[in-house]
Amino acid sequence: MEEKKSILIVEDERAIVEILKFNLMREGYDTLEALDGELGLELARTKDPDLILLDVMLPKMNGFEICQNLRDAGSTVPIIMLTAREEETDKVGLEAGGDDYMTKPFSMRELMARVRANIRRRSLDLDARASVGTLLKAGELVIEPSTFSVTKNGEPVDLTQEEPEIVRQGAAELN
Ligand code: CA
């Protein structure tokens, strides 16, 4: 059986946390909750959730800071920002590294659809990265199948220039 995906909810309104939790669990997700920004960031870092639902206005640390912080640390976890209303901050949220945003009050059905879509996209990305992880090596040459790029001793190779040498090397390999 496939492992359950976990969703971190960072939201200071308990009623919203409860309804999100209820709906996510019904969809088959595990949930983690944080009612303030500091705890949210800590759980995001230590529990490695599959997706984060991130409120903007939070005690201790706001959603943008959390988002920026995670992206600066190299995290690629999908983040859906939950914003209070249609405002400029939505764009700021995406600039801070959010993948998507929803304006409150949002449709639970719409949010669940976006959660599914973001999680699916993430696992496709991860699968793709894993499957192209295999590099092809021939002598000093390394071929990266995802980009068809070729390097020699770590330096990029211009195939049009180096072709004769590649052939020579290939021949040397055979001998
Ligand atoms: Ca809030």
PDB file of C-alpha atoms and ligand atoms in Angstrom:
ATOM      1  CA  MET A   1       0.000   0.000   0.000  1.00  0.00           C
ATOM      2  CA  GLU A   2       1.194   3.461  -0.825  1.00  0.00           C
ATOM      3  CA  GLU A   3       2.370   5.490   2.114  1.00  0.00           C
ATOM      4  CA  LYS A   4      -0.014   8.228   3.224  1.00  0.00           C
ATOM      5  CA  LYS A   5       0.978  11.729   2.197  1.00  0.00           C
ATOM      6  CA  SER A   6       1.239  14.211   5.028  1.00  0.00           C
ATOM      7  CA  ILE A   7      -0.046  17.754   4.895  1.00  0.00           C
ATOM      8  CA  LEU A   8       1.155  20.437   7.278  1.00  0.00           C
ATOM      9  CA  ILE A   9      -1.526  22.999   8.166  1.00  0.00           C
ATOM     10  CA  VAL A  10      -0.132  26.298   9.470  1.00  0.00           C
ATOM     11  CA  GLU A  11      -3.118  28.390  10.508  1.00  0.00           C
ATOM     12  CA  ASP A  12      -3.960  30.268  13.682  1.00  0.00           C
ATOM     13  CA  GLU A  13      -7.734  30.022  13.445  1.00  0.00           C
ATOM     14  CA  ARG A  14      -8.580  26.788  15.143  1.00  0.00           C
ATOM     15  CA  ALA A  15     -11.942  26.439  13.385  1.00  0.00           C
ATOM     16  CA  ILE A  16     -10.228  26.563   9.993  1.00  0.00           C
ATOM     17  CA  VAL A  17      -7.591  24.083  11.158  1.00  0.00           C
ATOM     18  CA  GLU A  18     -10.317  21.660  12.218  1.00  0.00           C
ATOM     19  CA  ILE A  19     -12.259  21.838   8.983  1.00  0.00           C
ATOM     20  CA  LEU A  20      -9.087  21.494   6.902  1.00  0.00           C
ATOM     21  CA  LYS A  21      -7.978  18.551   8.994  1.00  0.00           C
ATOM     22  CA  PHE A  22     -11.376  16.867   8.661  1.00  0.00           C
ATOM     23  CA  ASN A  23     -11.436  17.240   4.883  1.00  0.00           C
ATOM     24  CA  LEU A  24      -7.814  16.219   4.364  1.00  0.00           C
ATOM     25  CA  MET A  25      -8.185  13.117   6.501  1.00  0.00           C
ATOM     26  CA  ARG A  26     -11.309  12.175   4.603  1.00  0.00           C
ATOM     27  CA  GLU A  27      -9.234  12.407   1.415  1.00  0.00           C
ATOM     28  CA  GLY A  28      -6.757   9.977   2.933  1.00  0.00           C
ATOM     29  CA  TYR A  29      -3.998  12.347   4.053  1.00  0.00           C
ATOM     30  CA  ASP A  30      -2.203  12.490   7.361  1.00  0.00           C
ATOM     31  CA  THR A  31      -2.123  15.961   8.883  1.00  0.00           C
ATOM     32  CA  LEU A  32       0.165  17.987  11.090  1.00  0.00           C
ATOM     33  CA  GLU A  33      -0.962  21.272  12.560  1.00  0.00           C
ATOM     34  CA  ALA A  34       0.739  24.412  13.805  1.00  0.00           C
ATOM     35  CA  LEU A  35      -1.169  27.373  15.232  1.00  0.00           C
ATOM     36  CA  ASP A  36       1.729  29.802  14.974  1.00  0.00           C
ATOM     37  CA  GLY A  37       4.478  30.572  12.487  1.00  0.00           C
ATOM     38  CA  GLU A  38       7.458  29.437  14.517  1.00  0.00           C
ATOM     39  CA  LEU A  39       6.041  26.004  15.167  1.00  0.00           C
ATOM     40  CA  GLY A  40       4.948  25.858  11.530  1.00  0.00           C
ATOM     41  CA  LEU A  41       8.493  26.435  10.301  1.00  0.00           C
ATOM     42  CA  GLU A  42       9.887  23.947  12.777  1.00  0.00           C
ATOM     43  CA  LEU A  43       7.440  21.210  11.705  1.00  0.00           C
ATOM     44  CA  ALA A  44       8.068  21.994   8.049  1.00  0.00           C
ATOM     45  CA  ARG A  45      11.781  21.428   8.614  1.00  0.00           C
ATOM     46  CA  THR A  46      11.680  18.439  10.926  1.00  0.00           C
ATOM     47  CA  LYS A  47       8.671  16.469   9.650  1.00  0.00           C
ATOM     48  CA  ASP A  48       9.247  16.895   5.926  1.00  0.00           C
ATOM     49  CA  PRO A  49       5.554  17.110   4.915  1.00  0.00           C
ATOM     50  CA  ASP A  50       4.415  16.427   1.330  1.00  0.00           C
ATOM     51  CA  LEU A  51       2.575  19.741   1.117  1.00  0.00           C
ATOM     52  CA  ILE A  52       2.011  22.828   3.280  1.00  0.00           C
ATOM     53  CA  LEU A  53      -1.175  24.851   3.615  1.00  0.00           C
ATOM     54  CA  LEU A  54       0.159  28.160   4.829  1.00  0.00           C
ATOM     55  CA  ASP A  55      -1.864  31.015   6.278  1.00  0.00           C
ATOM     56  CA  VAL A  56      -0.315  34.469   5.821  1.00  0.00           C
ATOM     57  CA  MET A  57      -1.242  36.342   8.990  1.00  0.00           C
ATOM     58  CA  LEU A  58       0.143  34.253  11.825  1.00  0.00           C
ATOM     59  CA  PRO A  59       1.492  34.916  15.306  1.00  0.00           C
ATOM     60  CA  LYS A  60       5.292  34.966  15.747  1.00  0.00           C
ATOM     61  CA  MET A  61       6.243  34.608  12.088  1.00  0.00           C
ATOM     62  CA  ASN A  62       4.124  35.299   9.001  1.00  0.00           C
ATOM     63  CA  GLY A  63       3.488  32.968   6.102  1.00  0.00           C
ATOM     64  CA  PHE A  64       5.741  34.845   3.684  1.00  0.00           C
ATOM     65  CA  GLU A  65       8.687  34.604   6.046  1.00  0.00           C
ATOM     66  CA  ILE A  66       8.118  30.891   6.515  1.00  0.00           C
ATOM     67  CA  CYS A  67       7.885  30.356   2.780  1.00  0.00           C
ATOM     68  CA  GLN A  68      10.994  32.400   2.057  1.00  0.00           C
ATOM     69  CA  ASN A  69      12.860  30.646   4.817  1.00  0.00           C
ATOM     70  CA  LEU A  70      12.064  27.188   3.454  1.00  0.00           C
ATOM     71  CA  ARG A  71      12.963  28.133  -0.121  1.00  0.00           C
ATOM     72  CA  ASP A  72      16.234  29.719   1.025  1.00  0.00           C
ATOM     73  CA  ALA A  73      17.034  26.420   2.710  1.00  0.00           C
ATOM     74  CA  GLY A  74      16.459  24.635  -0.601  1.00  0.00           C
ATOM     75  CA  SER A  75      13.089  23.049   0.172  1.00  0.00           C
ATOM     76  CA  THR A  76      10.882  22.280  -2.840  1.00  0.00           C
ATOM     77  CA  VAL A  77       7.812  21.242  -0.843  1.00  0.00           C
ATOM     78  CA  PRO A  78       4.585  22.457  -2.526  1.00  0.00           C
ATOM     79  CA  ILE A  79       3.136  25.415  -0.612  1.00  0.00           C
ATOM     80  CA  ILE A  80      -0.421  26.673  -0.991  1.00  0.00           C
ATOM     81  CA  MET A  81      -0.820  30.068   0.652  1.00  0.00           C
ATOM     82  CA  LEU A  82      -4.157  30.829   2.303  1.00  0.00           C
ATOM     83  CA  THR A  83      -4.729  34.568   2.097  1.00  0.00           C
ATOM     84  CA  ALA A  84      -7.373  36.654   3.823  1.00  0.00           C
ATOM     85  CA  ARG A  85      -8.670  38.421   0.747  1.00  0.00           C
ATOM     86  CA  GLU A  86      -7.859  39.360  -2.793  1.00  0.00           C
ATOM     87  CA  GLU A  87      -4.915  41.688  -2.374  1.00  0.00           C
ATOM     88  CA  GLU A  88      -1.432  42.490  -3.560  1.00  0.00           C
ATOM     89  CA  THR A  89      -0.009  40.181  -0.940  1.00  0.00           C
ATOM     90  CA  ASP A  90      -1.104  37.223  -3.078  1.00  0.00           C
ATOM     91  CA  LYS A  91       1.551  38.067  -5.602  1.00  0.00           C
ATOM     92  CA  VAL A  92       4.061  38.693  -2.863  1.00  0.00           C
ATOM     93  CA  GLY A  93       3.287  35.197  -1.610  1.00  0.00           C
ATOM     94  CA  LEU A  94       4.131  33.662  -4.943  1.00  0.00           C
ATOM     95  CA  GLU A  95       7.305  35.715  -5.107  1.00  0.00           C
ATOM     96  CA  ALA A  96       8.215  34.406  -1.671  1.00  0.00           C
ATOM     97  CA  GLY A  97       8.128  30.951  -3.231  1.00  0.00           C
ATOM     98  CA  GLY A  98       4.527  29.786  -2.825  1.00  0.00           C
ATOM     99  CA  ASP A  99       3.224  27.447  -5.544  1.00  0.00           C
ATOM    100  CA  ASP A 100      -0.382  28.474  -5.358  1.00  0.00           C
ATOM    101  CA  TYR A 101      -2.723  30.576  -3.278  1.00  0.00           C
ATOM    102  CA  MET A 102      -6.354  30.524  -2.277  1.00  0.00           C
ATOM    103  CA  THR A 103      -8.348  33.445  -0.990  1.00  0.00           C
ATOM    104  CA  LYS A 104     -10.518  32.996   2.071  1.00  0.00           C
ATOM    105  CA  PRO A 105     -13.315  32.068   2.184  1.00  0.00           C
ATOM    106  CA  PHE A 106     -12.377  29.323  -0.255  1.00  0.00           C
ATOM    107  CA  SER A 107     -14.283  26.340  -1.557  1.00  0.00           C
ATOM    108  CA  MET A 108     -13.123  23.216   0.237  1.00  0.00           C
ATOM    109  CA  ARG A 109     -13.650  21.208  -2.906  1.00  0.00           C
ATOM    110  CA  GLU A 110     -11.438  23.562  -4.909  1.00  0.00           C
ATOM    111  CA  LEU A 111      -8.758  23.472  -2.240  1.00  0.00           C
ATOM    112  CA  MET A 112      -8.763  19.662  -2.146  1.00  0.00           C
ATOM    113  CA  ALA A 113      -8.410  19.586  -5.927  1.00  0.00           C
ATOM    114  CA  ARG A 114      -5.384  21.883  -5.720  1.00  0.00           C
ATOM    115  CA  VAL A 115      -3.855  19.836  -2.931  1.00  0.00           C
ATOM    116  CA  ARG A 116      -4.149  16.721  -5.098  1.00  0.00           C
ATOM    117  CA  ALA A 117      -2.762  18.503  -8.164  1.00  0.00           C
ATOM    118  CA  ASN A 118       0.228  19.929  -6.299  1.00  0.00           C
ATOM    119  CA  ILE A 119       1.054  16.605  -4.678  1.00  0.00           C
ATOM    120  CA  ARG A 120       0.784  14.792  -7.995  1.00  0.00           C
ATOM    121  CA  ARG A 121       3.020  17.314  -9.716  1.00  0.00           C
ATOM    122  CA  ARG A 122       5.588  16.966  -6.935  1.00  0.00           C
ATOM    123  CA  SER A 123       5.715  13.200  -7.135  1.00  0.00           C
ATOM    124  CA  LEU A 124       6.041  13.328 -10.925  1.00  0.00           C
ATOM    125  CA  ASP A 125       8.958  15.749 -10.500  1.00  0.00           C
ATOM    126  CA  LEU A 126      10.599  13.494  -7.951  1.00  0.00           C
ATOM    127  CA  ASP A 127      10.062  10.396 -10.102  1.00  0.00           C
ATOM    128  CA  ALA A 128      11.505  12.178 -13.096  1.00  0.00           C
ATOM    129  CA  ARG A 129      14.524  13.254 -11.105  1.00  0.00           C
ATOM    130  CA  ALA A 130      15.037   9.738  -9.769  1.00  0.00           C
ATOM    131  CA  SER A 131      14.758   8.061 -13.161  1.00  0.00           C
ATOM    132  CA  VAL A 132      17.259  10.368 -14.843  1.00  0.00           C
ATOM    133  CA  GLY A 133      19.577  10.015 -11.899  1.00  0.00           C
ATOM    134  CA  THR A 134      21.431   7.332 -13.831  1.00  0.00           C
ATOM    135  CA  LEU A 135      24.302   8.866 -15.692  1.00  0.00           C
ATOM    136  CA  LEU A 136      25.830   7.095 -18.623  1.00  0.00           C
ATOM    137  CA  LYS A 137      29.555   6.910 -18.470  1.00  0.00           C
ATOM    138  CA  ALA A 138      32.004   6.089 -21.236  1.00  0.00           C
ATOM    139  CA  GLY A 139      35.636   6.611 -20.371  1.00  0.00           C
ATOM    140  CA  GLU A 140      36.021  10.213 -19.236  1.00  0.00           C
ATOM    141  CA  LEU A 141      32.679  11.163 -20.741  1.00  0.00           C
ATOM    142  CA  VAL A 142      29.482  11.450 -18.737  1.00  0.00           C
ATOM    143  CA  ILE A 143      26.139  11.704 -20.477  1.00  0.00           C
ATOM    144  CA  GLU A 144      23.153  13.153 -18.626  1.00  0.00           C
ATOM    145  CA  PRO A 145      20.122  11.545 -20.319  1.00  0.00           C
ATOM    146  CA  SER A 146      17.579  14.155 -19.141  1.00  0.00           C
ATOM    147  CA  THR A 147      19.350  17.007 -20.896  1.00  0.00           C
ATOM    148  CA  PHE A 148      21.477  15.050 -23.374  1.00  0.00           C
ATOM    149  CA  SER A 149      24.423  17.020 -22.117  1.00  0.00           C
ATOM    150  CA  VAL A 150      27.851  15.529 -22.161  1.00  0.00           C
ATOM    151  CA  THR A 151      30.710  16.347 -19.843  1.00  0.00           C
ATOM    152  CA  LYS A 152      34.331  15.297 -19.833  1.00  0.00           C
ATOM    153  CA  ASN A 153      36.181  15.432 -16.524  1.00  0.00           C
ATOM    154  CA  GLY A 154      33.336  17.638 -15.287  1.00  0.00           C
ATOM    155  CA  GLU A 155      33.640  20.155 -18.147  1.00  0.00           C
ATOM    156  CA  PRO A 156      30.805  20.533 -20.663  1.00  0.00           C
ATOM    157  CA  VAL A 157      31.613  19.105 -24.042  1.00  0.00           C
ATOM    158  CA  ASP A 158      30.543  20.718 -27.290  1.00  0.00           C
ATOM    159  CA  LEU A 159      29.715  17.633 -29.301  1.00  0.00           C
ATOM    160  CA  THR A 160      30.197  19.340 -32.629  1.00  0.00           C
ATOM    161  CA  GLN A 161      33.796  20.187 -31.642  1.00  0.00           C
ATOM    162  CA  GLU A 162      34.699  17.073 -29.795  1.00  0.00           C
ATOM    163  CA  GLU A 163      33.106  14.501 -32.028  1.00  0.00           C
ATOM    164  CA  PRO A 164      36.322  13.161 -33.524  1.00  0.00           C
ATOM    165  CA  GLU A 165      37.836  12.761 -30.106  1.00  0.00           C
ATOM    166  CA  ILE A 166      34.763  10.969 -28.799  1.00  0.00           C
ATOM    167  CA  VAL A 167      35.030   8.556 -31.670  1.00  0.00           C
ATOM    168  CA  ARG A 168      38.722   8.097 -30.971  1.00  0.00           C
ATOM    169  CA  GLN A 169      38.021   7.487 -27.304  1.00  0.00           C
ATOM    170  CA  GLY A 170      35.281   5.060 -28.160  1.00  0.00           C
ATOM    171  CA  ALA A 171      37.682   3.209 -30.368  1.00  0.00           C
ATOM    172  CA  ALA A 172      40.301   3.234 -27.616  1.00  0.00           C
ATOM    173  CA  GLU A 173      37.731   1.704 -25.270  1.00  0.00           C
ATOM    174  CA  LEU A 174      37.138  -1.106 -27.668  1.00  0.00           C
ATOM    175  CA  ASN A 175      40.838  -1.919 -28.052  1.00  0.00           C
TER     176      ASN A 175
HETATM  177 CA    CA B   1      -4.422  34.003  10.306  1.00  0.00          CA
END
